[in-house]
Every structure is written in structure tokens, then in C-alpha cells.
mmCIF file of C-alpha atoms in Angstrom:
data_model
loop_
_atom_site.group_PDB
_atom_site.id
_atom_site.type_symbol
_atom_site.label_atom_id
_atom_site.label_comp_id
_atom_site.label_asym_id
_atom_site.label_seq_id
_atom_site.Cartn_x
_atom_site.Cartn_y
_atom_site.Cartn_z
ATOM 1 C CA UNK A 1 0.000 0.000 0.000
ATOM 2 C CA UNK A 2 2.873 2.405 0.752
ATOM 3 C CA UNK A 3 4.305 1.907 -2.731
ATOM 4 C CA UNK A 4 0.870 2.519 -4.205
ATOM 5 C CA UNK A 5 0.455 5.796 -2.290
ATOM 6 C CA UNK A 6 3.891 7.026 -3.323
ATOM 7 C CA UNK A 7 2.975 6.327 -6.933
ATOM 8 C CA UNK A 8 -0.285 8.253 -6.610
ATOM 9 C CA UNK A 9 1.552 11.260 -5.185
ATOM 10 C CA UNK A 10 4.016 11.034 -8.068
ATOM 11 C CA UNK A 11 1.083 10.889 -10.489
ATOM 12 C CA UNK A 12 -0.271 14.210 -9.209
ATOM 13 C CA UNK A 13 3.125 15.880 -9.569
ATOM 14 C CA UNK A 14 3.772 14.450 -13.025
ATOM 15 C CA UNK A 15 0.239 15.284 -14.130
ATOM 16 C CA UNK A 16 0.860 18.956 -13.353
ATOM 17 C CA UNK A 17 4.308 18.742 -14.953
ATOM 18 C CA UNK A 18 2.983 17.228 -18.184
ATOM 19 C CA UNK A 19 0.197 19.774 -18.417
ATOM 20 C CA UNK A 20 2.925 22.421 -18.347
ATOM 21 C CA UNK A 21 4.877 20.466 -20.991
ATOM 22 C CA UNK A 22 1.957 20.866 -23.402
ATOM 23 C CA UNK A 23 2.190 24.636 -22.918
ATOM 24 C CA UNK A 24 5.991 24.869 -22.967
ATOM 25 C CA UNK A 25 6.694 22.517 -25.883
ATOM 26 C CA UNK A 26 4.848 24.807 -28.296
ATOM 27 C CA UNK A 27 6.609 27.988 -27.161
ATOM 28 C CA UNK A 28 10.303 27.142 -26.873
ATOM 29 C CA UNK A 29 12.914 24.602 -27.943
ATOM 30 C CA UNK A 30 12.501 21.165 -26.372
ATOM 31 C CA UNK A 31 16.144 20.593 -25.431
ATOM 32 C CA UNK A 32 16.709 24.003 -23.731
ATOM 33 C CA UNK A 33 13.460 23.507 -21.813
ATOM 34 C CA UNK A 34 14.455 19.996 -20.708
ATOM 35 C CA UNK A 35 17.914 21.168 -19.664
ATOM 36 C CA UNK A 36 16.417 23.915 -17.482
ATOM 37 C CA UNK A 37 13.928 21.500 -15.914
ATOM 38 C CA UNK A 38 16.578 18.881 -15.189
ATOM 39 C CA UNK A 39 19.037 21.424 -13.778
ATOM 40 C CA UNK A 40 16.389 22.836 -11.435
ATOM 41 C CA UNK A 41 15.529 19.350 -10.213
ATOM 42 C CA UNK A 42 19.216 18.523 -9.743
ATOM 43 C CA UNK A 43 19.759 21.600 -7.569
ATOM 44 C CA UNK A 44 16.866 20.656 -5.315
ATOM 45 C CA UNK A 45 17.923 17.013 -5.057
ATOM 46 C CA UNK A 46 21.569 17.962 -4.481
ATOM 47 C CA UNK A 47 20.628 20.112 -1.485
ATOM 48 C CA UNK A 48 18.757 17.206 0.126
ATOM 49 C CA UNK A 49 21.424 14.665 -0.829
ATOM 50 C CA UNK A 50 24.212 16.823 0.621
ATOM 51 C CA UNK A 51 22.383 17.221 3.922
ATOM 52 C CA UNK A 52 20.801 13.802 4.400
ATOM 53 C CA UNK A 53 22.359 11.432 1.866
ATOM 54 C CA UNK A 54 24.398 8.447 3.030
ATOM 55 C CA UNK A 55 27.042 8.507 0.319
ATOM 56 C CA UNK A 56 28.942 5.599 1.838
ATOM 57 C CA UNK A 57 26.015 3.379 0.874
ATOM 58 C CA UNK A 58 26.333 4.292 -2.817
ATOM 59 C CA UNK A 59 27.912 1.103 -4.160
ATOM 60 C CA UNK A 60 29.443 0.894 -7.664
ATOM 61 C CA UNK A 61 26.546 -1.296 -8.938
ATOM 62 C CA UNK A 62 24.039 1.245 -7.588
ATOM 63 C CA UNK A 63 25.902 4.110 -9.270
ATOM 64 C CA UNK A 64 25.970 2.284 -12.613
ATOM 65 C CA UNK A 65 22.266 1.464 -12.441
ATOM 66 C CA UNK A 66 21.450 5.042 -11.407
ATOM 67 C CA UNK A 67 23.430 6.404 -14.354
ATOM 68 C CA UNK A 68 21.634 4.056 -16.734
ATOM 69 C CA UNK A 69 18.280 5.043 -15.261
ATOM 70 C CA UNK A 70 19.046 8.730 -15.744
ATOM 71 C CA UNK A 71 20.157 8.241 -19.345
ATOM 72 C CA UNK A 72 16.982 6.328 -20.204
ATOM 73 C CA UNK A 73 14.875 8.911 -18.389
ATOM 74 C CA UNK A 74 16.363 11.699 -20.495
ATOM 75 C CA UNK A 75 15.474 9.869 -23.711
ATOM 76 C CA UNK A 76 11.992 8.993 -22.447
ATOM 77 C CA UNK A 77 11.390 12.606 -21.428
ATOM 78 C CA UNK A 78 12.509 13.819 -24.849
ATOM 79 C CA UNK A 79 9.945 11.489 -26.421
ATOM 80 C CA UNK A 80 7.306 12.885 -24.035
ATOM 81 C CA UNK A 81 8.082 16.486 -24.985
ATOM 82 C CA UNK A 82 8.000 15.650 -28.696
ATOM 83 C CA UNK A 83 4.687 13.842 -28.325
ATOM 84 C CA UNK A 84 3.038 16.740 -26.494
ATOM 85 C CA UNK A 85 4.353 19.165 -29.111
ATOM 86 C CA UNK A 86 2.695 17.128 -31.880
ATOM 87 C CA UNK A 87 -0.566 15.797 -30.463
ATOM 88 C CA UNK A 88 -3.388 16.689 -28.072
ATOM 89 C CA UNK A 89 -3.148 15.870 -24.375
ATOM 90 C CA UNK A 90 -6.081 13.438 -24.501
ATOM 91 C CA UNK A 91 -4.118 11.292 -27.004
ATOM 92 C CA UNK A 92 -0.542 11.573 -25.756
ATOM 93 C CA UNK A 93 -1.016 11.333 -21.985
ATOM 94 C CA UNK A 94 -2.900 8.014 -22.018
ATOM 95 C CA UNK A 95 -0.410 6.416 -24.413
ATOM 96 C CA UNK A 96 2.534 7.344 -22.209
ATOM 97 C CA UNK A 97 0.568 6.106 -19.193
ATOM 98 C CA UNK A 98 0.468 2.594 -20.672
ATOM 99 C CA UNK A 99 3.974 1.764 -19.409
ATOM 100 C CA UNK A 100 2.778 -0.321 -16.369
ATOM 101 C CA UNK A 101 2.369 -3.374 -18.596
ATOM 102 C CA UNK A 102 6.137 -3.430 -19.043
ATOM 103 C CA UNK A 103 6.738 -2.610 -15.364
ATOM 104 C CA UNK A 104 4.761 -5.599 -14.113
ATOM 105 C CA UNK A 105 6.208 -7.851 -16.787
ATOM 106 C CA UNK A 106 9.732 -6.963 -15.674
ATOM 107 C CA UNK A 107 8.771 -7.512 -12.036
ATOM 108 C CA UNK A 108 7.472 -10.956 -12.964
ATOM 109 C CA UNK A 109 10.747 -11.785 -14.712
ATOM 110 C CA UNK A 110 12.579 -10.793 -11.511
ATOM 111 C CA UNK A 111 10.592 -13.370 -9.545
ATOM 112 C CA UNK A 112 7.901 -11.157 -8.003
ATOM 113 C CA UNK A 113 4.534 -12.944 -7.749
ATOM 114 C CA UNK A 114 2.000 -11.420 -10.133
ATOM 115 C CA UNK A 115 -1.357 -13.155 -9.738
ATOM 116 C CA UNK A 116 -4.502 -13.079 -11.884
ATOM 117 C CA UNK A 117 -5.968 -10.305 -9.733
ATOM 118 C CA UNK A 118 -2.937 -8.107 -10.373
ATOM 119 C CA UNK A 119 -3.154 -8.703 -14.104
ATOM 120 C CA UNK A 120 -6.881 -7.928 -14.084
ATOM 121 C CA UNK A 121 -6.196 -4.651 -12.280
ATOM 122 C CA UNK A 122 -3.404 -3.665 -14.629
ATOM 123 C CA UNK A 123 -5.618 -4.580 -17.568
ATOM 124 C CA UNK A 124 -8.219 -2.144 -16.221
ATOM 125 C CA UNK A 125 -5.596 0.592 -15.823
ATOM 126 C CA UNK A 126 -4.048 0.145 -19.242
ATOM 127 C CA UNK A 127 -7.388 -0.528 -20.903
ATOM 128 C CA UNK A 128 -8.802 2.649 -19.419
ATOM 129 C CA UNK A 129 -5.976 4.887 -20.591
ATOM 130 C CA UNK A 130 -5.871 3.094 -23.935
ATOM 131 C CA UNK A 131 -9.578 3.647 -24.563
ATOM 132 C CA UNK A 132 -9.087 7.384 -24.183
ATOM 133 C CA UNK A 133 -6.691 7.227 -27.125
ATOM 134 C CA UNK A 134 -8.969 4.924 -29.111
ATOM 135 C CA UNK A 135 -11.945 7.242 -28.711
ATOM 136 C CA UNK A 136 -9.900 10.360 -29.465
ATOM 137 C CA UNK A 137 -9.929 12.258 -32.738
ATOM 138 C CA UNK A 138 -8.481 15.586 -33.695
ATOM 139 C CA UNK A 139 -10.733 18.621 -33.318
ATOM 140 C CA UNK A 140 -11.572 18.523 -37.036
ATOM 141 C CA UNK A 141 -12.594 14.866 -36.863
ATOM 142 C CA UNK A 142 -9.471 13.556 -38.619
ATOM 143 C CA UNK A 143 -7.626 10.448 -37.406
ATOM 144 C CA UNK A 144 -5.203 10.698 -34.521
ATOM 145 C CA UNK A 145 -1.659 11.936 -35.136
ATOM 146 C CA UNK A 146 0.374 8.767 -35.685
ATOM 147 C CA UNK A 147 3.689 10.546 -35.186
ATOM 148 C CA UNK A 148 2.556 11.846 -31.796
ATOM 149 C CA UNK A 149 1.342 8.344 -30.917
ATOM 150 C CA UNK A 150 4.706 6.832 -31.843
ATOM 151 C CA UNK A 151 6.577 9.320 -29.654
ATOM 152 C CA UNK A 152 4.103 8.648 -26.843
ATOM 153 C CA UNK A 153 4.732 4.903 -26.994
ATOM 154 C CA UNK A 154 8.482 5.531 -27.064
ATOM 155 C CA UNK A 155 8.083 7.604 -23.904
ATOM 156 C CA UNK A 156 6.136 4.771 -22.248
ATOM 157 C CA UNK A 157 8.934 2.288 -22.955
ATOM 158 C CA UNK A 158 11.510 4.751 -21.653
ATOM 159 C CA UNK A 159 9.676 5.334 -18.379
ATOM 160 C CA UNK A 160 9.117 1.629 -17.726
ATOM 161 C CA UNK A 161 12.858 0.985 -18.117
ATOM 162 C CA UNK A 162 13.709 4.091 -16.069
ATOM 163 C CA UNK A 163 11.649 2.984 -13.090
ATOM 164 C CA UNK A 164 12.916 -0.600 -13.210
ATOM 165 C CA UNK A 165 16.594 0.392 -13.272
ATOM 166 C CA UNK A 166 16.109 3.262 -10.793
ATOM 167 C CA UNK A 167 14.378 1.020 -8.245
ATOM 168 C CA UNK A 168 17.085 -1.602 -8.706
ATOM 169 C CA UNK A 169 19.695 1.094 -8.010
ATOM 170 C CA UNK A 170 17.868 2.071 -4.804
ATOM 171 C CA UNK A 171 17.904 -1.550 -3.652
ATOM 172 C CA UNK A 172 21.677 -1.601 -4.207
ATOM 173 C CA UNK A 173 22.448 1.750 -2.528
ATOM 174 C CA UNK A 174 21.144 4.807 -0.666
ATOM 175 C CA UNK A 175 18.118 6.641 -2.078
ATOM 176 C CA UNK A 176 19.277 10.270 -2.217
ATOM 177 C CA UNK A 177 22.720 9.589 -3.750
ATOM 178 C CA UNK A 178 21.010 7.395 -6.338
ATOM 179 C CA UNK A 179 18.653 10.237 -7.191
ATOM 180 C CA UNK A 180 21.416 12.789 -7.738
ATOM 181 C CA UNK A 181 23.416 10.373 -9.914
ATOM 182 C CA UNK A 182 20.261 9.686 -11.929
ATOM 183 C CA UNK A 183 19.631 13.383 -12.419
ATOM 184 C CA UNK A 184 23.239 14.143 -13.385
ATOM 185 C CA UNK A 185 23.222 11.363 -15.986
ATOM 186 C CA UNK A 186 20.008 12.774 -17.460
ATOM 187 C CA UNK A 187 21.534 16.256 -17.630
ATOM 188 C CA UNK A 188 24.621 14.966 -19.452
ATOM 189 C CA UNK A 189 22.499 13.188 -22.055
ATOM 190 C CA UNK A 190 20.318 16.250 -22.693
ATOM 191 C CA UNK A 191 23.364 18.529 -22.773
ATOM 192 C CA UNK A 192 25.032 16.237 -25.313
ATOM 193 C CA UNK A 193 21.934 16.292 -27.520
ATOM 194 C CA UNK A 194 21.712 20.076 -27.205
ATOM 195 C CA UNK A 195 25.356 20.475 -28.211
ATOM 196 C CA UNK A 196 24.883 18.236 -31.236
ATOM 197 C CA UNK A 197 21.788 20.196 -32.256
ATOM 198 C CA UNK A 198 23.459 23.545 -31.381
ATOM 199 C CA UNK A 199 20.597 24.423 -29.060
ATOM 200 C CA UNK A 200 22.457 25.274 -25.843
ATOM 201 C CA UNK A 201 20.626 28.458 -24.890
ATOM 202 C CA UNK A 202 18.473 29.917 -22.158
ATOM 203 C CA UNK A 203 14.719 29.783 -22.745
ATOM 204 C CA UNK A 204 12.712 32.993 -22.737
ATOM 205 C CA UNK A 205 12.701 34.731 -19.349
ATOM 206 C CA UNK A 206 8.910 34.752 -19.272
ATOM 207 C CA UNK A 207 8.738 30.959 -19.035
ATOM 208 C CA UNK A 208 11.742 30.397 -16.753
ATOM 209 C CA UNK A 209 9.621 30.397 -13.548
ATOM 210 C CA UNK A 210 7.319 27.780 -15.058
ATOM 211 C CA UNK A 211 10.292 25.647 -16.109
ATOM 212 C CA UNK A 212 11.695 25.838 -12.574
ATOM 213 C CA UNK A 213 8.345 24.712 -11.178
ATOM 214 C CA UNK A 214 8.348 21.824 -13.654
ATOM 215 C CA UNK A 215 11.838 20.871 -12.479
ATOM 216 C CA UNK A 216 10.665 20.717 -8.864
ATOM 217 C CA UNK A 217 7.586 18.632 -9.772
ATOM 218 C CA UNK A 218 9.619 16.257 -11.927
ATOM 219 C CA UNK A 219 12.324 15.740 -9.296
ATOM 220 C CA UNK A 220 9.716 15.147 -6.586
ATOM 221 C CA UNK A 221 7.788 12.595 -8.651
ATOM 222 C CA UNK A 222 10.827 10.663 -9.871
ATOM 223 C CA UNK A 223 12.223 10.668 -6.342
ATOM 224 C CA UNK A 224 9.056 9.079 -4.967
ATOM 225 C CA UNK A 225 9.012 6.298 -7.560
ATOM 226 C CA UNK A 226 12.701 5.498 -7.191
ATOM 227 C CA UNK A 227 12.474 5.642 -3.378
ATOM 228 C CA UNK A 228 9.736 3.015 -3.532
ATOM 229 C CA UNK A 229 12.460 0.579 -4.581
ATOM 230 C CA UNK A 230 13.260 0.228 -0.874
ATOM 231 C CA UNK A 231 9.642 -0.823 -0.107
ATOM 232 C CA UNK A 232 7.748 -4.071 -0.734
ATOM 233 C CA UNK A 233 6.238 -4.386 -4.224
ATOM 234 C CA UNK A 234 7.878 -1.283 -5.751
ATOM 235 C CA UNK A 235 6.309 -2.060 -9.123
ATOM 236 C CA UNK A 236 2.976 -0.912 -7.659
ATOM 237 C CA UNK A 237 4.405 2.612 -7.398
ATOM 238 C CA UNK A 238 5.244 2.498 -11.105
ATOM 239 C CA UNK A 239 1.736 1.320 -11.906
ATOM 240 C CA UNK A 240 -0.125 3.896 -9.804
ATOM 241 C CA UNK A 241 2.164 6.679 -11.057
ATOM 242 C CA UNK A 242 0.707 6.024 -14.514
ATOM 243 C CA UNK A 243 -2.337 7.938 -13.299
ATOM 244 C CA UNK A 244 -0.427 11.099 -14.221
ATOM 245 C CA UNK A 245 -1.850 10.801 -17.720
ATOM 246 C CA UNK A 246 -5.391 11.083 -16.432
ATOM 247 C CA UNK A 247 -4.464 14.060 -14.228
ATOM 248 C CA UNK A 248 -3.076 15.772 -17.319
ATOM 249 C CA UNK A 249 -6.179 14.941 -19.355
ATOM 250 C CA UNK A 250 -8.517 16.371 -16.706
ATOM 251 C CA UNK A 251 -6.440 19.546 -16.438
ATOM 252 C CA UNK A 252 -6.484 19.929 -20.217
ATOM 253 C CA UNK A 253 -10.275 19.498 -20.174
ATOM 254 C CA UNK A 254 -10.670 22.106 -17.435
ATOM 255 C CA UNK A 255 -8.135 24.698 -18.553
ATOM 256 C CA UNK A 256 -7.431 24.105 -22.256
ATOM 257 C CA UNK A 257 -11.048 23.182 -23.052
ATOM 258 C CA UNK A 258 -10.044 19.941 -24.805
ATOM 259 C CA UNK A 259 -13.269 18.024 -25.374
ATOM 260 C CA UNK A 260 -13.993 14.744 -23.545
ATOM 261 C CA UNK A 261 -16.786 12.431 -24.648
ATOM 262 C CA UNK A 262 -18.785 9.999 -22.509
ATOM 263 C CA UNK A 263 -16.686 6.988 -23.517
ATOM 264 C CA UNK A 264 -13.510 8.748 -22.402
ATOM 265 C CA UNK A 265 -14.995 9.637 -19.011
ATOM 266 C CA UNK A 266 -16.023 5.992 -18.560
ATOM 267 C CA UNK A 267 -12.430 5.058 -19.335
ATOM 268 C CA UNK A 268 -11.277 7.415 -16.574
ATOM 269 C CA UNK A 269 -13.573 5.640 -14.086
ATOM 270 C CA UNK A 270 -12.306 2.202 -15.167
ATOM 271 C CA UNK A 271 -8.717 3.316 -14.656
ATOM 272 C CA UNK A 272 -9.426 4.623 -11.153
ATOM 273 C CA UNK A 273 -11.053 1.282 -10.343
ATOM 274 C CA UNK A 274 -7.996 -0.629 -11.513
ATOM 275 C CA UNK A 275 -5.708 1.540 -9.383
ATOM 276 C CA UNK A 276 -7.906 0.949 -6.333
ATOM 277 C CA UNK A 277 -7.843 -2.826 -6.877
ATOM 278 C CA UNK A 278 -4.029 -2.822 -6.792
ATOM 279 C CA UNK A 279 -4.144 -1.769 -3.127
ATOM 280 C CA UNK A 280 -5.744 -5.056 -2.040
#
């Protein structure tokens, strides 16, 4: 249950973050925005890690896994930003939220018991978010943006691998040092991509406060999911964190006036039911 609650808290933070991504990705370069977000998160994590982190517990295997997790997270986040720049929230967010299938599958391969009830619950979660995409069309009635869908699925794969490797790193070392290594690895990957693309620049001053807020939300959410690696059934945190897509969809409906039909709202209810079933 503790892992589940941590995932739900992460979902709220990531839902707010991804709603901001939809706004930011259409107003500035993706790589400069990501670099600002990751740097802000790193500063916040570094302060906590310096004060409370047990660096002696950071073993070489934990450091390697944390670095790998950060690199994958950077690539998954890039896919997320690209997807939100190309497609509507009601399409992209649910597709990215489908990553729990891979999370539970990897947990099963690691020897964790995954019974029929768990699979039924995850089927409800993934089916719910998937139905939102199935029932979605563009505002003019045209088919969904396949390029946005492809980037969304790439983001889902990246996040499933990020959480698996990050939780494994936590099990092999201390939580806060693992988090800062993860964040630094992500920054290096994004910085390398920005250098290759010649996009190392500061975003517009008007959106810097929003990017800093996104960095705090992102660091908080990723920290919760990775920290759950020290708790029983950490894969449940990865599953419940997938609710961030629905948080983003609801915010887009409220604030961006993206339309939601009855079938999509039913899908939201099914997903909430699946999340609740995972707690038992």
C-alpha cells in the first residue's frame, strides 16, 4: 500500500508537470526547456542529498544502475516532450501512461509474484488509458496523429525501463545519492543532444519560472518512484504513477477546453477502479 500511495503522489506531480509540458513545448525549444527543468531538479535534489544522503552506501553497482536510469529517463522525457508538441493531451497522456504493462512484466521476470488479480487490475488501468486514445480524434474529426502516438509509446517504454533500473539502483544503494546520480546522468544526455543540435541556450525569461516549477515537480515525482524501490512491491508505485496521464487529461479538459466524450470519461472511471484494486 505504501508503494501505491507514493505512486499516486508522483502521479499528481507528473500530471501537473505534463500539463505544463503541453504549454511549454509549443513555445520554446525542447532541449533548452528539458535542460532547465533537469538542472532545477538537480539543484533541489543535491541540497537534500548533501544534507541527508548516506554517500557511503552508494555502491558501484548502484551508481551504474542510477546512471543508466538517468540516461533512459532523459530519452523517455525527450519522447514525451516531442509527443506533447505534436498531439493533443487526450491522445498523448494516455499512451505514455500505458507503461505499467512493461513494469509488471519486468517484475514478474525478476521473480515477483503477479497473480490473476494483479493482471486484471493492470488490464483495467491500461485498458482505461488506452480507450481514451482509441476514442480520441483531432478537433476537425481527422484520425489521430500517428507521429505523436509513436513518440508517446516511445516515452512509455523509456519510463518503464527508467523505473525498473532506478528502483534496482535504490535496492543496491542509498536513495538520495542514487537520485542525484540519476539526475546528473540525465543532464549529461540532454546537454550532449543540445550540443549536437546547437541548441544550448536559455529559454525565454517569461517561461523560466514555469520551467523551474516543472523541475521541482519532476524531481519530486521521480524521487518518490525510485524511493519506492526500498519498499515491498515497488512495481505498484510504477503502476499507480501512470495515473499522471489522467491528471493531465482532466487539467487539459478544465483549462485548455479539450473536449472529452462519454466513452472517455467511462475510461477514466475504469482506470481509477484498476488503481484501487491494486491496493488489495
